[in-house]
Amino acid sequence: MKRKGLSIILAFALMLLAACSNGEDKKEQATESGAESSQATKENGEVDYAFGKYKEPVTIHTIRETNTSTQFPEGDDITDNIWTRAYKERFNINVVTDWVSDDYETKLNLAISSGELPDIYRVNASQLQKLMEADMVMDLTEVFDKYASDRVKKYMEFDRASFESGMKDGKLYGIPQLHYGVIDQPDFVWIRNDWKEELGLQDPQTIDDIKNIALKFMEKHGGYGIALDQTLDTLNTLAVAWGAHPDIWVPGEDGKIVHGSTQPEMKDALATFAEWYKLGIIDPEFSIKDMAAMNANVVAGKVGVQPHYQWWGYSPGVDVVTNLGKNAIFYPYNIPSANGEEVIHSVSFLNGNYVVVNKKAKNPEAVIKLINFYAYMMDEGFSKESQETLAAFVNDGLEHAPQPFKVTNPNTDYEQFVKVSEAMKKKDTSNFTATGQWQKYNNSVEFETKGTPAAVGDYLQQGAPRSAYGLAKPFIDNNQYIKNSLWGAQPKELAKYGSTLDDILTEGFTKIIMGKESIDYFDKLIKDWREAGGDEVTEAVNKMYGNK
């Protein structure tokens, strides 16, 4: 789409937002000093803090990360696009990008060390901790309270724990960009559908059912039963069947926080995995395969069972359909219990980024306004007539273009799934209220009717009769999950030992699975882990998070 067409769309979008700003936030009366005096007022004379336009231009500097998934229209780029023009036209805010890098974290760390930082930028949890300790970022408590829209504040209340992870001593220094919600965290066993139907197999109800399905597939189609890579990450998703929670920190029996991978339940899971390996079910070459190599055999039709995350349909699903056809898709199935107890899923801390403001910045409230704008554009009700307008801000990955000027509704995927799945059943889209709902629905219909490979991800995640979110929703509704006790930045000790400790466990677990060590080796392995820094890290995690 050319710039002329986008300009028309932008003008219409700003008209919609103007209507919104007259009704959403009722703030204090206008004053005669500071930022307020330069901003637009509502019809009743109140300052429009959340969406008001500056009377004089305001310039804020930022930095950005290269994002190859965003495809800009002709003439646009990451520094000049429909979003940056909206900032200027709607708020009179000029956003200047000082630099763009495909090695953002490294370059940002160098900038932090030199002190050459822009007005506003995105940081990870560890960087936020360093900046707060060095007193290099602004206390945003009052600015956020005054300028954040009701919608953005609602987001923070939805995920209060993540909001508080950006605080120190009760003051807000980093605005969490949040995540799409816990509905995307339960994991599944994905099973190739045409093979399952061909053999007349029932849905798996037990761990043994998974083993037997894999064996049946091997007998009929050769190869091996279950895809796995050297990190063990996907295989570890099955550990919840035994009540284990690898890779997150959980309360132990005595209330002290412990690492889930080191607990006795993990030993039970490994014993079964070792049995599967002996039977040839687990890929015999998993220990030398990365994720790409693991998925390559799935795409090649050599395996029909894959423990995986809710996004299987996006990768390797697109390639599976492209190579093997629509009927070869894998459908998700709940991970069954291995011990008769209720399966409790693991929920990790996924708020990886925070928006921070330089202490020297002159207009910190401008940052909040642009965040408000992003939330509005992503989450506001609209009619079919305005669908094209709002879609122009998200098509081809453009929703990622704002980068530091964005936060995500943590209920996005839950609300989206409810509406999309209902619309798929009734073929009625009248209840849609956000652009993403149209996107997921349209792609689901596209795959269902045409088998378009690029649409299979949205279909299997939300639109299919058997979808990942359809299986996950009951677990979320019933609070059948446990959150990582480490809900925020890592303590320094974990950052120091983390990769070494992870490697010890991965290497040891691999030896057990492959039969190079017996299951009893688990006890020695955990002892080695503790002595290599595990005890020190555990103490640090408890000191930082034990009373929360």
Coordinates of C-alpha atoms in Angstrom, one line a residue:
M1 CA 0.0 0.0 0.0
K2 CA 1.4 3.4 -0.9
R3 CA 1.7 6.3 1.5
K4 CA -1.3 8.1 0.1
G5 CA -3.6 5.3 1.0
L6 CA -2.0 5.0 4.4
S7 CA -2.5 8.7 5.1
I8 CA -6.2 8.3 4.5
I9 CA -6.4 5.4 6.8
L10 CA -4.3 7.2 9.4
A11 CA -6.6 10.2 9.3
F12 CA -9.7 8.0 9.9
A13 CA -7.9 6.2 12.8
L14 CA -7.1 9.5 14.5
M15 CA -10.8 10.5 14.2
L16 CA -11.7 7.3 16.0
L17 CA -9.2 8.0 18.7
A18 CA -10.3 11.6 19.1
A19 CA -13.8 10.3 19.8
C20 CA -12.3 7.9 22.4
S21 CA -10.3 10.5 24.2
N22 CA -13.4 12.5 24.9
G23 CA -14.9 9.7 26.9
E24 CA -12.3 7.4 28.4
D25 CA -10.3 9.3 31.0
K26 CA -11.7 12.0 33.2
K27 CA -8.7 13.7 34.9
E28 CA -8.0 16.8 36.9
Q29 CA -8.7 20.4 35.8
A30 CA -6.2 22.2 33.7
T31 CA -3.4 24.1 35.4
E32 CA -1.3 27.0 34.0
S33 CA 2.2 25.4 34.3
G34 CA 4.3 22.5 33.2
A35 CA 3.4 20.0 30.5
E36 CA -0.4 20.4 31.2
S37 CA -0.5 23.9 30.0
S38 CA 0.8 22.9 26.5
Q39 CA -1.8 20.1 26.0
A40 CA -5.2 20.0 24.6
T41 CA -8.3 20.2 26.8
K42 CA -11.6 18.4 26.5
E43 CA -14.8 20.1 25.9
N44 CA -15.5 20.5 29.6
G45 CA -12.1 22.2 30.1
E46 CA -10.3 19.2 31.6
V47 CA -6.8 18.4 30.5
D48 CA -6.8 15.3 28.3
Y49 CA -3.7 13.8 30.0
A50 CA -4.0 10.4 28.4
F51 CA -4.5 11.5 24.8
G52 CA -4.1 15.2 24.7
K53 CA -2.1 16.8 21.9
Y54 CA 0.8 19.2 22.6
K55 CA 0.3 22.7 21.3
E56 CA 4.1 22.9 20.7
P57 CA 6.1 20.1 19.1
V58 CA 7.8 17.7 21.6
T59 CA 10.7 15.5 20.5
I60 CA 11.7 12.3 22.3
H61 CA 14.7 10.1 21.4
T62 CA 14.7 6.4 21.4
I63 CA 16.6 3.3 20.1
R64 CA 15.3 0.2 18.4
E65 CA 16.1 -3.4 17.6
T66 CA 16.1 -4.7 14.0
N67 CA 12.9 -6.7 13.4
T68 CA 12.9 -8.7 10.2
S69 CA 9.4 -10.0 10.8
T70 CA 7.9 -6.5 10.2
Q71 CA 7.4 -5.8 6.6
F72 CA 7.0 -2.0 5.9
P73 CA 5.1 -0.6 3.0
E74 CA 7.1 1.0 0.2
G75 CA 8.9 4.2 1.4
D76 CA 8.6 3.3 5.1
D77 CA 11.1 1.9 7.5
I78 CA 11.5 1.3 11.3
T79 CA 12.2 5.0 11.9
D80 CA 9.4 6.4 9.7
N81 CA 6.1 4.6 9.4
I82 CA 2.4 4.8 10.0
W83 CA 3.0 4.7 13.8
T84 CA 5.6 7.5 13.9
R85 CA 3.4 9.7 11.7
A86 CA 0.4 9.0 13.9
Y87 CA 2.5 10.2 16.9
K88 CA 3.2 13.4 15.1
E89 CA -0.3 14.0 13.8
R90 CA -2.2 12.9 16.9
F91 CA 0.1 14.2 19.7
N92 CA 2.6 16.6 18.0
I93 CA 5.3 14.2 19.2
N94 CA 8.4 13.7 17.0
V95 CA 10.0 10.4 17.7
V96 CA 13.7 10.3 16.8
T97 CA 15.5 7.0 16.6
D98 CA 19.2 7.4 17.5
W99 CA 20.2 4.0 16.4
V100 CA 18.8 0.6 15.2
S101 CA 20.8 -2.6 15.8
D102 CA 20.4 -6.4 15.2
D103 CA 22.5 -6.8 18.3
Y104 CA 20.4 -4.7 20.5
E105 CA 21.3 -6.2 23.9
T106 CA 25.0 -5.8 23.4
K107 CA 24.8 -2.3 22.1
L108 CA 22.5 -1.3 24.9
N109 CA 24.8 -2.7 27.5
L110 CA 27.6 -0.6 26.0
A111 CA 25.3 2.5 26.1
I112 CA 24.5 1.9 29.7
S113 CA 28.2 1.6 30.6
S114 CA 28.9 4.9 28.8
G115 CA 25.8 6.7 30.0
E116 CA 24.9 7.7 26.4
L117 CA 21.3 6.8 26.6
P118 CA 18.1 8.2 24.8
D119 CA 15.0 9.6 26.5
I120 CA 13.2 6.3 26.4
Y121 CA 14.2 2.7 25.6
R122 CA 13.4 -0.9 26.3
V123 CA 15.4 -3.0 28.7
N124 CA 15.3 -6.6 30.1
A125 CA 14.8 -7.5 33.7
S126 CA 18.5 -7.7 34.5
Q127 CA 19.3 -4.4 32.9
L128 CA 16.4 -2.7 34.8
Q129 CA 17.9 -3.9 38.1
K130 CA 21.3 -2.4 37.2
L131 CA 19.8 0.9 36.1
M132 CA 17.8 1.2 39.3
E133 CA 20.8 0.4 41.4
A134 CA 22.8 3.0 39.5
D135 CA 20.0 5.6 39.8
M136 CA 20.0 6.1 36.0
V137 CA 16.2 5.8 35.3
M138 CA 13.4 8.0 36.2
D139 CA 10.8 7.3 39.0
L140 CA 7.6 7.1 36.9
T141 CA 5.2 6.5 39.7
E142 CA 3.4 9.9 39.6
V143 CA 3.7 10.3 35.8
F144 CA 2.2 6.9 35.2
D145 CA -0.6 7.5 37.7
K146 CA -1.5 10.8 36.1
Y147 CA -1.1 10.1 32.4
A148 CA -1.8 6.4 31.9
S149 CA -5.1 5.6 30.3
D150 CA -7.7 3.6 32.2
R151 CA -7.1 0.8 29.7
V152 CA -3.3 0.6 30.4
K153 CA -3.9 0.7 34.1
K154 CA -6.3 -2.1 33.7
Y155 CA -3.7 -4.2 32.0
M156 CA -1.3 -3.7 34.9
E157 CA -4.0 -4.8 37.4
F158 CA -4.6 -7.9 35.3
D159 CA -1.0 -8.9 35.9
R160 CA -0.2 -7.0 39.1
A161 CA 2.8 -9.2 39.9
S162 CA 4.5 -8.3 36.7
F163 CA 3.7 -4.7 37.2
E164 CA 5.3 -4.8 40.6
S165 CA 8.4 -6.4 39.1
G166 CA 9.2 -3.0 37.6
M167 CA 9.2 -1.4 41.0
K168 CA 11.8 -0.8 43.7
D169 CA 10.8 0.2 47.2
G170 CA 7.2 0.8 46.0
K171 CA 8.2 3.2 43.2
L172 CA 7.8 2.4 39.5
Y173 CA 10.9 2.6 37.4
G174 CA 10.2 0.2 34.6
I175 CA 6.8 -0.2 32.9
P176 CA 6.4 -3.9 32.0
Q177 CA 5.4 -4.5 28.4
L178 CA 3.6 -7.6 29.7
H179 CA 2.7 -10.7 27.7
Y180 CA -0.3 -12.3 26.0
G181 CA -1.4 -14.2 29.0
V182 CA -1.1 -17.5 30.8
I183 CA -3.5 -19.3 28.3
D184 CA -0.5 -19.6 26.0
Q185 CA 1.6 -21.6 28.5
P186 CA 0.1 -25.0 29.0
D187 CA 1.9 -27.6 26.7
F188 CA 0.6 -30.5 24.8
V189 CA 1.3 -33.8 23.0
W190 CA 0.9 -33.1 19.3
I191 CA -0.1 -36.2 17.2
R192 CA -0.2 -36.5 13.4
N193 CA -3.9 -36.7 12.5
D194 CA -4.0 -38.7 9.3
W195 CA -1.9 -41.4 10.8
K196 CA -4.0 -41.5 13.9
E197 CA -7.2 -41.8 11.9
E198 CA -5.7 -44.3 9.5
L199 CA -5.0 -46.7 12.4
G200 CA -8.3 -45.9 14.2
L201 CA -6.5 -44.9 17.4
Q202 CA -8.3 -43.4 20.4
D203 CA -7.3 -40.1 22.0
P204 CA -4.5 -40.7 24.6
Q205 CA -5.8 -40.9 28.2
T206 CA -2.7 -42.2 29.9
I207 CA 1.1 -41.9 29.5
D208 CA 1.0 -45.5 28.2
D209 CA -1.4 -44.5 25.5
I210 CA 1.2 -42.0 24.2
K211 CA 3.8 -44.8 24.2
N212 CA 1.5 -47.1 22.4
I213 CA 0.5 -44.6 19.8
A214 CA 4.1 -43.9 19.1
L215 CA 4.8 -47.7 18.7
K216 CA 1.9 -48.1 16.3
F217 CA 3.1 -45.2 14.2
M218 CA 6.6 -46.8 14.1
E219 CA 5.2 -50.2 13.1
K220 CA 3.2 -48.7 10.2
H221 CA 5.4 -45.9 9.0
G222 CA 8.9 -46.7 10.3
G223 CA 11.2 -44.0 11.7
Y224 CA 10.9 -43.4 15.4
G225 CA 8.0 -42.4 17.7
I226 CA 8.7 -39.1 19.4
A227 CA 10.6 -36.0 18.1
L228 CA 13.1 -34.5 20.5
D229 CA 16.1 -32.2 20.4
Q230 CA 19.3 -32.0 22.5
T231 CA 18.0 -29.3 24.8
L232 CA 15.3 -31.7 26.2
D233 CA 13.0 -28.7 26.4
T234 CA 10.1 -30.2 24.5
L235 CA 10.4 -33.6 26.3
N236 CA 10.5 -31.8 29.6
T237 CA 7.0 -30.4 28.9
L238 CA 5.7 -34.0 29.6
A239 CA 7.1 -33.9 33.1
V240 CA 4.0 -32.3 34.5
A241 CA 2.4 -35.8 34.1
W242 CA 4.5 -36.9 37.1
G243 CA 4.0 -33.6 39.0
A244 CA 7.4 -32.3 38.0
H245 CA 8.0 -28.7 37.0
P246 CA 11.4 -28.6 35.3
D247 CA 13.1 -25.2 34.5
I248 CA 11.0 -23.2 37.0
W249 CA 11.3 -22.5 40.7
V250 CA 8.5 -23.8 42.9
P251 CA 7.7 -24.1 46.6
G252 CA 9.1 -27.3 48.1
E253 CA 7.5 -29.4 50.8
D254 CA 9.0 -27.2 53.6
G255 CA 7.9 -24.0 51.8
K256 CA 11.4 -23.1 50.7
I257 CA 11.7 -22.3 47.0
V258 CA 13.4 -25.1 45.0
H259 CA 14.3 -25.7 41.4
G260 CA 11.7 -28.0 39.8
S261 CA 14.3 -29.9 37.7
T262 CA 16.0 -31.2 40.9
Q263 CA 12.9 -32.7 42.6
P264 CA 12.1 -36.4 43.0
E265 CA 9.1 -36.2 40.6
M266 CA 11.7 -35.4 37.8
K267 CA 13.4 -38.7 38.6
D268 CA 10.1 -40.6 38.0
A269 CA 9.7 -38.8 34.6
L270 CA 13.3 -39.6 33.5
A271 CA 12.7 -43.3 34.3
T272 CA 9.9 -43.5 31.8
F273 CA 11.9 -41.5 29.2
A274 CA 14.7 -44.0 29.5
E275 CA 12.3 -46.8 29.0
W276 CA 11.0 -45.1 25.8
Y277 CA 14.5 -44.7 24.5
K278 CA 15.2 -48.4 24.9
L279 CA 12.1 -49.1 22.9
G280 CA 13.3 -46.9 20.1
I281 CA 10.4 -44.4 20.6
I282 CA 12.6 -41.4 21.3
D283 CA 14.7 -40.2 18.4
P284 CA 18.0 -42.1 18.8
E285 CA 19.9 -39.1 17.5
F286 CA 18.3 -36.5 19.6
S287 CA 21.5 -35.7 21.5
I288 CA 23.1 -34.2 18.4
K289 CA 20.0 -32.4 17.0
D290 CA 19.0 -28.8 17.5
M291 CA 15.4 -27.7 17.1
A292 CA 15.7 -27.1 13.4
A293 CA 17.0 -30.7 12.8
M294 CA 14.3 -32.1 15.1
N295 CA 11.6 -30.2 13.1
A296 CA 13.1 -31.3 9.8
N297 CA 12.3 -34.9 10.5
V298 CA 8.7 -34.0 11.5
V299 CA 8.4 -32.1 8.2
A300 CA 9.9 -35.0 6.3
G301 CA 7.2 -37.4 7.7
K302 CA 9.5 -39.5 9.8
V303 CA 7.7 -39.0 13.1
G304 CA 4.1 -38.6 14.2
V305 CA 4.3 -37.6 17.9
Q306 CA 5.9 -34.3 19.2
P307 CA 5.6 -32.9 22.7
H308 CA 5.5 -29.2 22.0
Y309 CA 4.1 -25.7 22.9
Q310 CA 0.8 -24.1 21.8
W311 CA 2.5 -22.6 18.8
W312 CA 3.2 -25.9 17.0
G313 CA 1.0 -24.7 14.1
Y314 CA 3.4 -21.8 13.3
S315 CA 6.5 -23.9 13.5
P316 CA 6.8 -26.6 12.3
G317 CA 3.2 -26.6 11.3
V318 CA 3.4 -24.3 8.3
D319 CA 6.2 -26.4 6.8
V320 CA 4.4 -29.7 7.6
V321 CA 1.3 -28.6 5.6
T322 CA 3.4 -27.2 2.8
N323 CA 5.4 -30.4 2.4
L324 CA 2.9 -33.1 3.4
G325 CA -0.6 -31.6 2.9
K326 CA -3.5 -30.3 5.0
N327 CA -4.4 -33.7 6.4
A328 CA -0.9 -34.3 7.9
I329 CA -1.4 -31.6 10.5
F330 CA -0.7 -32.6 14.1
Y331 CA -3.5 -31.9 16.7
P332 CA -2.9 -31.1 20.3
Y333 CA -3.8 -33.5 23.2
N334 CA -3.7 -32.9 26.9
I335 CA -0.7 -34.4 28.7
P336 CA -2.3 -37.2 30.8
S337 CA -1.4 -37.9 34.4
A338 CA 1.2 -40.6 35.0
N339 CA 0.2 -41.1 38.7
G340 CA -3.5 -40.6 38.9
E341 CA -3.1 -37.1 40.3
E342 CA -4.4 -33.9 38.7
V343 CA -2.0 -32.4 36.1
I344 CA -0.8 -29.0 37.1
H345 CA 0.8 -27.0 34.3
S346 CA 3.9 -24.8 34.7
V347 CA 3.7 -21.0 34.1
S348 CA 7.0 -19.1 33.5
F349 CA 7.7 -15.5 33.9
L350 CA 7.4 -14.1 30.4
N351 CA 7.5 -10.4 30.9
G352 CA 11.0 -10.0 29.4
N353 CA 11.0 -6.3 28.8
Y354 CA 10.4 -3.0 30.5
V355 CA 10.0 0.6 29.2
V356 CA 12.3 3.0 31.1
V357 CA 12.8 6.8 30.9
N358 CA 16.1 8.6 31.2
K359 CA 16.3 10.8 34.3
K360 CA 17.3 13.7 32.1
A361 CA 14.2 13.4 29.8
K362 CA 12.1 16.5 29.6
N363 CA 8.8 15.0 28.7
P364 CA 8.3 11.6 30.4
E365 CA 4.5 12.0 30.0
A366 CA 4.9 11.8 26.2
V367 CA 6.1 8.2 26.5
I368 CA 2.9 7.3 28.5
K369 CA 0.7 9.0 25.8
L370 CA 2.3 6.8 23.1
I371 CA 1.8 3.7 25.2
N372 CA -1.8 4.7 25.7
F373 CA -2.2 5.1 21.9
Y374 CA -0.8 1.6 21.2
A375 CA -3.1 0.0 23.7
Y376 CA -6.1 1.8 22.2
M377 CA -5.2 0.7 18.7
M378 CA -4.8 -2.9 19.7
D379 CA -7.7 -3.2 22.0
E380 CA -10.5 -0.8 21.0
G381 CA -13.9 -1.8 19.8
F382 CA -14.6 -1.1 16.1
S383 CA -17.1 -1.8 13.4
K384 CA -16.5 -3.7 10.2
E385 CA -16.2 -0.3 8.4
S386 CA -13.1 0.5 10.5
Q387 CA -11.5 -2.9 10.3
E388 CA -9.3 -1.9 7.3
T389 CA -8.3 1.2 9.1
L390 CA -7.0 -0.5 12.2
A391 CA -5.6 -3.4 10.3
A392 CA -3.1 -1.1 8.6
F393 CA -1.4 -0.7 11.9
V394 CA -0.9 -4.5 12.3
N395 CA -0.7 -6.0 8.9
D396 CA 2.7 -7.6 8.0
G397 CA 3.9 -7.5 11.6
L398 CA 3.5 -3.7 11.9
E399 CA 2.1 -4.1 15.4
H400 CA 5.8 -4.7 16.4
A401 CA 7.0 -1.4 14.9
P402 CA 6.4 0.8 18.0
Q403 CA 8.8 -1.4 20.0
P404 CA 9.4 0.7 23.2
F405 CA 6.0 2.4 22.9
K406 CA 3.8 -0.6 23.6
V407 CA 2.3 -2.8 26.3
T408 CA 0.3 -5.9 25.7
N409 CA -3.1 -6.7 27.2
P410 CA -2.4 -9.8 29.3
N411 CA -5.9 -11.1 28.6
T412 CA -5.5 -10.6 24.8
D413 CA -5.2 -14.3 23.8
Y414 CA -7.8 -15.5 26.3
E415 CA -10.4 -12.9 25.1
Q416 CA -9.4 -13.5 21.5
F417 CA -9.8 -17.2 21.7
V418 CA -13.3 -17.0 23.3
K419 CA -14.6 -14.7 20.5
V420 CA -12.8 -16.4 17.7
S421 CA -13.8 -20.0 18.7
E422 CA -17.5 -18.8 19.1
A423 CA -17.4 -17.1 15.7
M424 CA -16.0 -20.2 14.1
K425 CA -18.9 -22.2 15.5
K426 CA -21.7 -19.7 14.6
K427 CA -20.0 -17.9 11.6
D428 CA -20.9 -14.7 13.3
T429 CA -18.3 -12.0 13.8
S430 CA -20.6 -9.3 15.3
N431 CA -18.9 -9.6 18.7
F432 CA -15.4 -8.8 17.5
T433 CA -13.8 -5.8 19.2
A434 CA -10.1 -5.9 18.2
T435 CA -8.0 -6.3 15.1
G436 CA -6.4 -9.5 16.2
Q437 CA -9.7 -11.2 16.5
W438 CA -10.4 -10.6 12.8
Q439 CA -6.9 -11.8 11.9
K440 CA -7.2 -15.1 13.8
Y441 CA -10.7 -15.7 12.5
N442 CA -9.9 -14.9 8.9
N443 CA -6.8 -17.2 8.9
S444 CA -8.7 -20.0 10.6
V445 CA -11.4 -19.8 7.9
E446 CA -8.7 -19.6 5.3
F447 CA -7.1 -22.8 6.5
E448 CA -10.4 -24.6 7.1
T449 CA -11.7 -23.9 3.6
K450 CA -8.5 -23.8 1.5
G451 CA -5.8 -25.5 3.5
T452 CA -3.5 -22.5 3.1
P453 CA -0.2 -23.4 4.9
A454 CA 0.5 -19.9 6.2
A455 CA -2.9 -19.9 8.1
V456 CA -2.4 -23.2 10.0
G457 CA -0.9 -21.5 13.0
D458 CA -3.9 -19.4 13.9
Y459 CA -6.2 -22.3 13.1
L460 CA -4.5 -24.8 15.4
Q461 CA -4.0 -22.2 18.1
Q462 CA -7.6 -20.8 18.2
G463 CA -9.9 -21.7 15.4
A464 CA -9.9 -25.5 15.1
P465 CA -12.5 -27.7 16.8
R466 CA -9.5 -29.2 18.7
S467 CA -7.2 -26.2 19.3
A468 CA -4.4 -25.5 21.7
Y469 CA -6.2 -22.7 23.5
G470 CA -9.4 -24.8 23.6
L471 CA -7.5 -27.4 25.7
A472 CA -5.7 -24.7 27.7
K473 CA -8.7 -22.7 28.8
P474 CA -10.1 -25.1 31.3
F475 CA -6.7 -25.3 33.1
I476 CA -6.7 -21.5 33.3
D477 CA -10.3 -21.2 34.4
N478 CA -9.7 -23.8 37.2
N479 CA -6.3 -22.3 38.2
Q480 CA -4.7 -25.6 37.4
Y481 CA -1.2 -24.2 37.0
I482 CA 1.7 -23.1 39.2
K483 CA 3.6 -19.9 38.5
N484 CA 7.4 -19.6 38.6
S485 CA 8.3 -18.3 42.1
L486 CA 11.0 -16.3 40.4
W487 CA 8.6 -13.7 39.0
G488 CA 11.0 -10.9 37.9
A489 CA 14.7 -10.3 37.6
Q490 CA 17.2 -13.1 38.4
P491 CA 19.4 -12.7 41.4
K492 CA 23.0 -12.0 40.5
E493 CA 24.0 -15.5 41.6
L494 CA 21.6 -17.1 39.1
A495 CA 23.0 -15.0 36.3
K496 CA 26.5 -16.0 37.4
Y497 CA 25.9 -19.8 37.5
G498 CA 22.7 -20.2 35.5
S499 CA 24.0 -21.6 32.2
T500 CA 26.5 -23.9 34.0
L501 CA 23.9 -25.3 36.2
D502 CA 21.5 -25.9 33.3
D503 CA 24.2 -27.7 31.4
I504 CA 24.9 -30.0 34.3
L505 CA 21.3 -31.1 34.4
T506 CA 20.8 -31.4 30.6
E507 CA 24.0 -33.5 30.3
G508 CA 23.0 -35.7 33.2
F509 CA 19.4 -36.2 32.1
T510 CA 20.6 -37.1 28.6
K511 CA 22.9 -39.8 30.0
I512 CA 20.0 -41.3 32.0
I513 CA 17.6 -41.2 29.0
M514 CA 20.2 -42.8 26.7
G515 CA 21.0 -45.5 29.3
K516 CA 24.6 -44.4 29.8
E517 CA 23.7 -44.0 33.5
S518 CA 21.1 -45.7 35.6
I519 CA 18.1 -43.8 37.0
D520 CA 19.9 -43.9 40.4
Y521 CA 22.5 -41.5 38.9
F522 CA 19.9 -38.8 39.4
D523 CA 20.7 -38.5 43.1
K524 CA 24.4 -38.0 42.4
L525 CA 23.6 -35.5 39.6
I526 CA 21.5 -33.3 41.9
K527 CA 24.3 -33.5 44.5
D528 CA 26.8 -32.3 41.9
W529 CA 24.4 -29.5 40.8
R530 CA 24.1 -28.3 44.4
E531 CA 27.9 -28.3 44.9
A532 CA 28.5 -26.5 41.6
G533 CA 26.5 -23.5 42.7
G534 CA 22.9 -24.8 43.1
D535 CA 22.8 -24.3 46.8
E536 CA 24.1 -20.7 46.5
V537 CA 21.6 -19.9 43.8
T538 CA 18.7 -21.5 45.7
E539 CA 19.6 -19.4 48.8
A540 CA 19.7 -16.2 46.6
V541 CA 16.3 -17.0 45.0
N542 CA 14.8 -17.5 48.4
K543 CA 16.3 -14.3 49.7
M544 CA 14.9 -12.3 46.8
Y545 CA 11.5 -14.1 46.3
G546 CA 10.9 -16.3 49.4
N547 CA 8.5 -13.9 51.1
K548 CA 6.4 -13.1 48.1

